[in-house]
Tab-separated table of C-alpha atoms in Angstrom:
chain	number	residue	atom	x	y	z
Y	30	GLY	CA	38.954	32.414	9.962
Y	31	ALA	CA	41.138	29.415	10.663
Y	32	VAL	CA	44.315	28.441	8.846
Y	33	VAL	CA	44.441	24.875	7.564
Y	34	SER	CA	47.157	23.131	5.607
Y	35	GLN	CA	47.137	19.887	3.671
Y	36	HIS	CA	49.957	17.730	2.454
Y	37	PRO	CA	50.592	16.741	-0.214
Y	38	SER	CA	48.844	19.168	-2.547
Y	39	TRP	CA	48.824	16.564	-5.270
Y	40	VAL	CA	49.809	12.931	-5.593
Y	41	ILE	CA	49.941	10.405	-8.395
Y	42	CYS	CA	50.090	6.745	-7.489
Y	43	LYS	CA	49.691	3.329	-9.025
Y	44	SER	CA	46.559	1.283	-8.558
Y	45	GLY	CA	46.716	-0.853	-5.445
Y	46	THR	CA	48.945	1.422	-3.411
Y	47	SER	CA	47.955	3.380	-0.315
Y	48	VAL	CA	48.124	7.131	-0.015
Y	49	LYS	CA	48.175	9.202	3.161
Y	50	ILE	CA	46.906	12.788	3.219
Y	51	GLU	CA	47.610	15.065	6.170
Y	52	CYS	CA	45.420	17.902	7.377
Y	53	ARG	CA	46.815	20.345	9.929
Y	54	SER	CA	45.065	23.066	11.871
Y	55	LEU	CA	47.736	25.739	12.204
Y	56	ASP	CA	46.226	28.311	14.517
Y	57	PHE	CA	43.888	26.525	16.885
Y	58	GLN	CA	43.231	23.134	18.410
Y	59	ALA	CA	40.627	21.255	16.426
Y	60	THR	CA	38.721	18.512	18.196
Y	61	THR	CA	36.707	17.984	15.028
Y	62	MET	CA	37.816	17.961	11.420
Y	63	PHE	CA	35.888	16.994	8.327
Y	64	TRP	CA	36.996	15.172	5.194
Y	65	TYR	CA	35.304	15.854	1.870
Y	66	ARG	CA	35.696	14.470	-1.601
Y	67	GLN	CA	34.905	16.371	-4.773
Y	68	PHE	CA	34.709	14.873	-8.240
Y	69	PRO	CA	34.991	17.130	-11.313
Y	70	LYS	CA	31.985	19.374	-11.865
Y	71	GLN	CA	30.366	18.106	-8.670
Y	72	SER	CA	29.876	19.579	-5.228
Y	73	LEU	CA	31.601	18.623	-2.030
Y	74	MET	CA	30.523	15.359	-0.489
Y	75	LEU	CA	31.220	14.805	3.182
Y	76	MET	CA	33.079	11.555	3.704
Y	77	ALA	CA	33.607	11.516	7.439
Y	78	THR	CA	33.901	13.485	10.630
Y	79	SER	CA	37.267	13.092	12.307
Y	80	ASN	CA	37.171	13.228	16.102
Y	81	GLU	CA	40.317	13.750	18.144
Y	82	GLY	CA	41.064	10.725	20.274
Y	83	SER	CA	38.182	8.626	19.031
Y	84	LYS	CA	36.927	6.842	15.958
Y	85	ALA	CA	35.823	8.789	12.933
Y	86	THR	CA	32.176	8.937	11.963
Y	87	TYR	CA	31.671	7.932	8.344
Y	88	GLU	CA	28.841	9.025	6.070
Y	89	GLN	CA	26.573	6.457	4.542
Y	90	GLY	CA	28.197	4.741	1.600
Y	91	VAL	CA	31.783	5.570	2.563
Y	92	GLU	CA	33.901	2.485	3.252
Y	93	LYS	CA	35.633	2.963	6.581
Y	94	ASP	CA	38.137	0.187	5.856
Y	95	LYS	CA	39.171	1.855	2.633
Y	96	PHE	CA	39.366	5.422	3.914
Y	97	LEU	CA	41.216	5.248	7.209
Y	98	ILE	CA	41.072	8.355	9.359
Y	99	ASN	CA	43.326	9.029	12.320
Y	100	HIS	CA	42.934	12.156	14.438
Y	101	ALA	CA	45.727	11.567	16.895
Y	102	SER	CA	46.255	15.153	18.016
Y	103	LEU	CA	44.341	18.407	18.183
Y	104	THR	CA	46.183	19.756	15.163
Y	105	LEU	CA	46.510	16.772	12.849
Y	106	SER	CA	44.117	14.445	11.083
Y	107	THR	CA	45.180	11.989	8.410
Y	108	LEU	CA	43.205	10.273	5.681
Y	109	THR	CA	44.687	7.121	4.195
Y	110	VAL	CA	43.228	5.826	0.974
Y	111	THR	CA	44.047	2.135	1.064
Y	112	SER	CA	44.477	0.040	-2.085
Y	113	ALA	CA	43.633	3.007	-4.240
Y	114	HIS	CA	41.966	2.477	-7.598
Y	115	PRO	CA	41.342	4.865	-10.508
Y	116	GLU	CA	37.799	5.531	-9.279
Y	117	ASP	CA	39.318	7.006	-6.093
Y	118	SER	CA	40.906	9.769	-8.150
Y	119	SER	CA	39.395	12.943	-6.770
Y	120	PHE	CA	40.003	16.202	-4.929
Y	121	TYR	CA	40.164	15.531	-1.190
Y	122	ILE	CA	39.600	18.502	1.104
Y	123	CYS	CA	39.645	18.736	4.869
Y	124	SER	CA	38.020	21.395	6.984
Y	125	VAL	CA	38.006	22.534	10.575
Y	126	PHE	CA	35.274	23.959	12.723
Y	127	PRO	CA	36.732	26.504	15.131
Y	128	GLY	CA	33.449	27.873	16.401
Y	129	LEU	CA	34.303	31.285	14.976
Y	130	ALA	CA	32.466	33.261	12.313
Y	131	GLY	CA	29.198	31.770	13.433
Y	132	ASN	CA	29.870	28.093	13.074
Y	133	ALA	CA	31.457	28.238	9.642
Y	134	GLN	CA	33.939	25.638	8.496
Y	135	PHE	CA	37.297	26.607	7.069
Y	136	PHE	CA	38.953	24.514	4.434
Y	137	GLY	CA	42.416	23.320	3.662
Y	138	PRO	CA	43.777	23.846	0.148
Y	139	GLY	CA	42.913	20.302	-0.912
Y	140	THR	CA	44.826	17.313	-2.243
Y	141	ARG	CA	44.463	16.182	-5.835
Y	142	LEU	CA	44.768	12.385	-6.012
Y	143	THR	CA	45.287	10.662	-9.338
Y	144	VAL	CA	45.396	6.869	-9.371
Y	145	LEU	CA	46.810	5.340	-12.524
E	19	GLN	CA	17.080	12.933	2.524
E	20	LYS	CA	18.159	16.419	3.449
E	21	GLU	CA	18.954	18.457	0.339
E	22	VAL	CA	20.314	21.799	-0.700
E	23	GLU	CA	19.475	22.915	-4.211
E	24	GLN	CA	20.908	25.623	-6.414
E	25	ASN	CA	20.628	26.597	-10.039
E	26	SER	CA	23.835	25.209	-11.493
E	27	GLY	CA	24.070	27.939	-14.099
E	28	PRO	CA	26.202	29.122	-15.682
E	29	LEU	CA	25.000	32.548	-14.670
E	30	SER	CA	26.524	35.235	-16.859
E	31	VAL	CA	26.382	38.903	-15.915
E	32	PRO	CA	28.190	41.931	-17.318
E	33	GLU	CA	30.820	43.640	-15.238
E	34	GLY	CA	29.272	46.110	-12.828
E	35	ALA	CA	25.877	44.401	-12.770
E	36	ILE	CA	24.144	42.671	-9.861
E	37	ALA	CA	24.389	38.894	-9.723
E	38	SER	CA	21.615	37.053	-7.889
E	39	LEU	CA	22.115	33.489	-6.689
E	40	ASN	CA	19.404	31.372	-5.120
E	41	CYS	CA	19.378	28.367	-2.834
E	42	THR	CA	16.619	26.263	-1.295
E	43	TYR	CA	16.933	23.682	1.442
E	44	SER	CA	14.730	20.874	2.655
E	45	ASP	CA	15.410	20.616	6.402
E	46	ARG	CA	13.175	23.012	8.331
E	47	VAL	CA	15.273	22.794	11.504
E	48	SER	CA	18.418	24.170	9.869
E	49	GLN	CA	19.604	27.337	11.568
E	50	SER	CA	22.945	28.236	9.956
E	51	PHE	CA	23.450	29.161	6.345
E	52	PHE	CA	26.652	29.866	4.478
E	53	TRP	CA	27.885	31.007	1.117
E	54	TYR	CA	31.276	29.807	-0.044
E	55	ARG	CA	33.198	30.642	-3.200
E	56	GLN	CA	35.274	28.071	-5.024
E	57	TYR	CA	37.651	28.942	-7.828
E	58	SER	CA	38.551	26.239	-10.287
E	59	GLY	CA	40.999	23.789	-8.758
E	60	LYS	CA	40.864	25.433	-5.352
E	61	SER	CA	39.075	24.733	-2.096
E	62	PRO	CA	36.054	26.738	-0.887
E	63	GLU	CA	36.437	30.091	0.844
E	64	LEU	CA	33.787	31.547	3.122
E	65	ILE	CA	31.951	34.546	1.689
E	66	MET	CA	29.492	35.055	4.506
E	67	SER	CA	27.113	33.416	6.913
E	68	ILE	CA	23.536	34.238	7.933
E	69	TYR	CA	21.324	32.947	10.740
E	70	SER	CA	18.343	35.301	11.068
E	71	ASN	CA	15.573	36.079	8.640
E	72	GLY	CA	16.175	39.164	6.565
E	73	ASP	CA	19.196	40.692	4.925
E	74	LYS	CA	22.828	40.745	5.943
E	75	GLU	CA	25.265	42.959	4.082
E	76	ASP	CA	29.023	42.648	3.867
E	77	GLY	CA	30.675	44.902	1.332
E	78	ARG	CA	29.392	44.060	-2.140
E	79	PHE	CA	27.609	40.970	-0.847
E	80	THR	CA	24.116	40.724	0.629
E	81	ALA	CA	22.718	37.463	1.923
E	82	GLN	CA	18.970	37.105	2.311
E	83	LEU	CA	17.276	34.444	4.412
E	84	ASN	CA	13.638	33.398	4.547
E	85	LYS	CA	13.226	30.406	6.829
E	86	ALA	CA	9.478	30.122	6.220
E	87	SER	CA	10.142	29.635	2.525
E	88	GLN	CA	13.364	27.683	3.190
E	89	TYR	CA	15.195	30.000	0.871
E	90	VAL	CA	18.514	31.790	1.034
E	91	SER	CA	20.024	34.015	-1.624
E	92	LEU	CA	23.190	35.939	-2.340
E	93	LEU	CA	23.312	39.254	-4.161
E	94	ILE	CA	26.614	40.460	-5.529
E	95	ARG	CA	26.694	44.148	-6.418
E	96	ASP	CA	29.133	45.704	-8.878
E	97	SER	CA	30.161	42.288	-10.155
E	98	GLN	CA	33.816	41.990	-11.121
E	99	PRO	CA	35.594	39.488	-13.369
E	100	SER	CA	37.288	38.216	-10.202
E	101	ASP	CA	33.841	37.060	-9.046
E	102	SER	CA	33.875	34.437	-11.796
E	103	ALA	CA	33.789	31.219	-9.776
E	104	THR	CA	31.368	28.663	-8.384
E	105	ASP	CA	29.417	29.887	-5.385
E	106	LEU	CA	28.269	27.170	-3.008
E	107	CYS	CA	25.342	27.365	-0.648
E	108	ALA	CA	25.769	25.362	2.571
E	109	VAL	CA	23.250	24.613	5.299
E	110	ASN	CA	23.870	23.060	8.684
E	111	ALA	CA	22.581	19.511	8.854
E	112	GLY	CA	19.517	19.555	11.045
E	113	THR	CA	20.384	20.068	14.677
E	114	SER	CA	24.073	19.554	14.047
E	115	TYR	CA	26.008	22.692	14.895
E	116	ASP	CA	29.089	21.857	12.877
E	117	LYS	CA	28.144	19.488	10.064
E	118	VAL	CA	26.890	21.125	6.874
E	119	ILE	CA	25.403	20.030	3.584
E	120	PHE	CA	26.559	21.699	0.395
E	121	GLY	CA	24.506	22.511	-2.639
E	122	PRO	CA	25.807	21.749	-6.119
E	123	GLY	CA	26.978	25.326	-6.631
E	124	THR	CA	26.167	28.028	-9.165
E	125	SER	CA	28.791	28.819	-11.742
E	126	LEU	CA	29.067	32.588	-12.116
E	127	SER	CA	30.740	34.253	-15.063
E	128	VAL	CA	31.273	38.009	-15.053
E	129	ILE	CA	31.860	39.342	-18.539
E	130	PRO	CA	34.220	42.349	-18.808
């Protein structure tokens, strides 16, 4: 599989602040990365597809101005939660699609965001 | 709306028994099917993938796919306490080769 890192692993912030989460593909160049959000006891919900060198594609219902995605290089995608509020508290996970293992995605370790 | 459904459980089995997890999907054009395992507080890890009708075995795990019935299952033989986790079924979204839709997951508990 592919090796993916995320930073930070957890973050606590005050309401109204912005938080940036980094996702790095460590062993291959990822033209596409995915960002998911997972609330407690729920499954993963795809937020957006991050495309290297172009705009991200957001899923229906996800505010693109609130969740800013930048995929500036083949190994790094960032998700910025702008003006975070308590309802944004969640587990944010990125994944990469290396085209190995029959089209499976491989996930980063996730970032736990808590907004006070 | 394309959906992936699973029995949320919890599914409890004794150690050494066979655990059977089921998944149905709504999009007939889906071609790639995956099982992931997620431990509490962690991100998903790939268990196995399957693309053709029939069975695919990998160690203690066997995935079964029936596209006509839009059904995919996972059998876990000789269940171990370390198998206690949530197993997620994922299906590629229509003709998309990389985007997948996840089911809600089945919580599995293996009792020593």
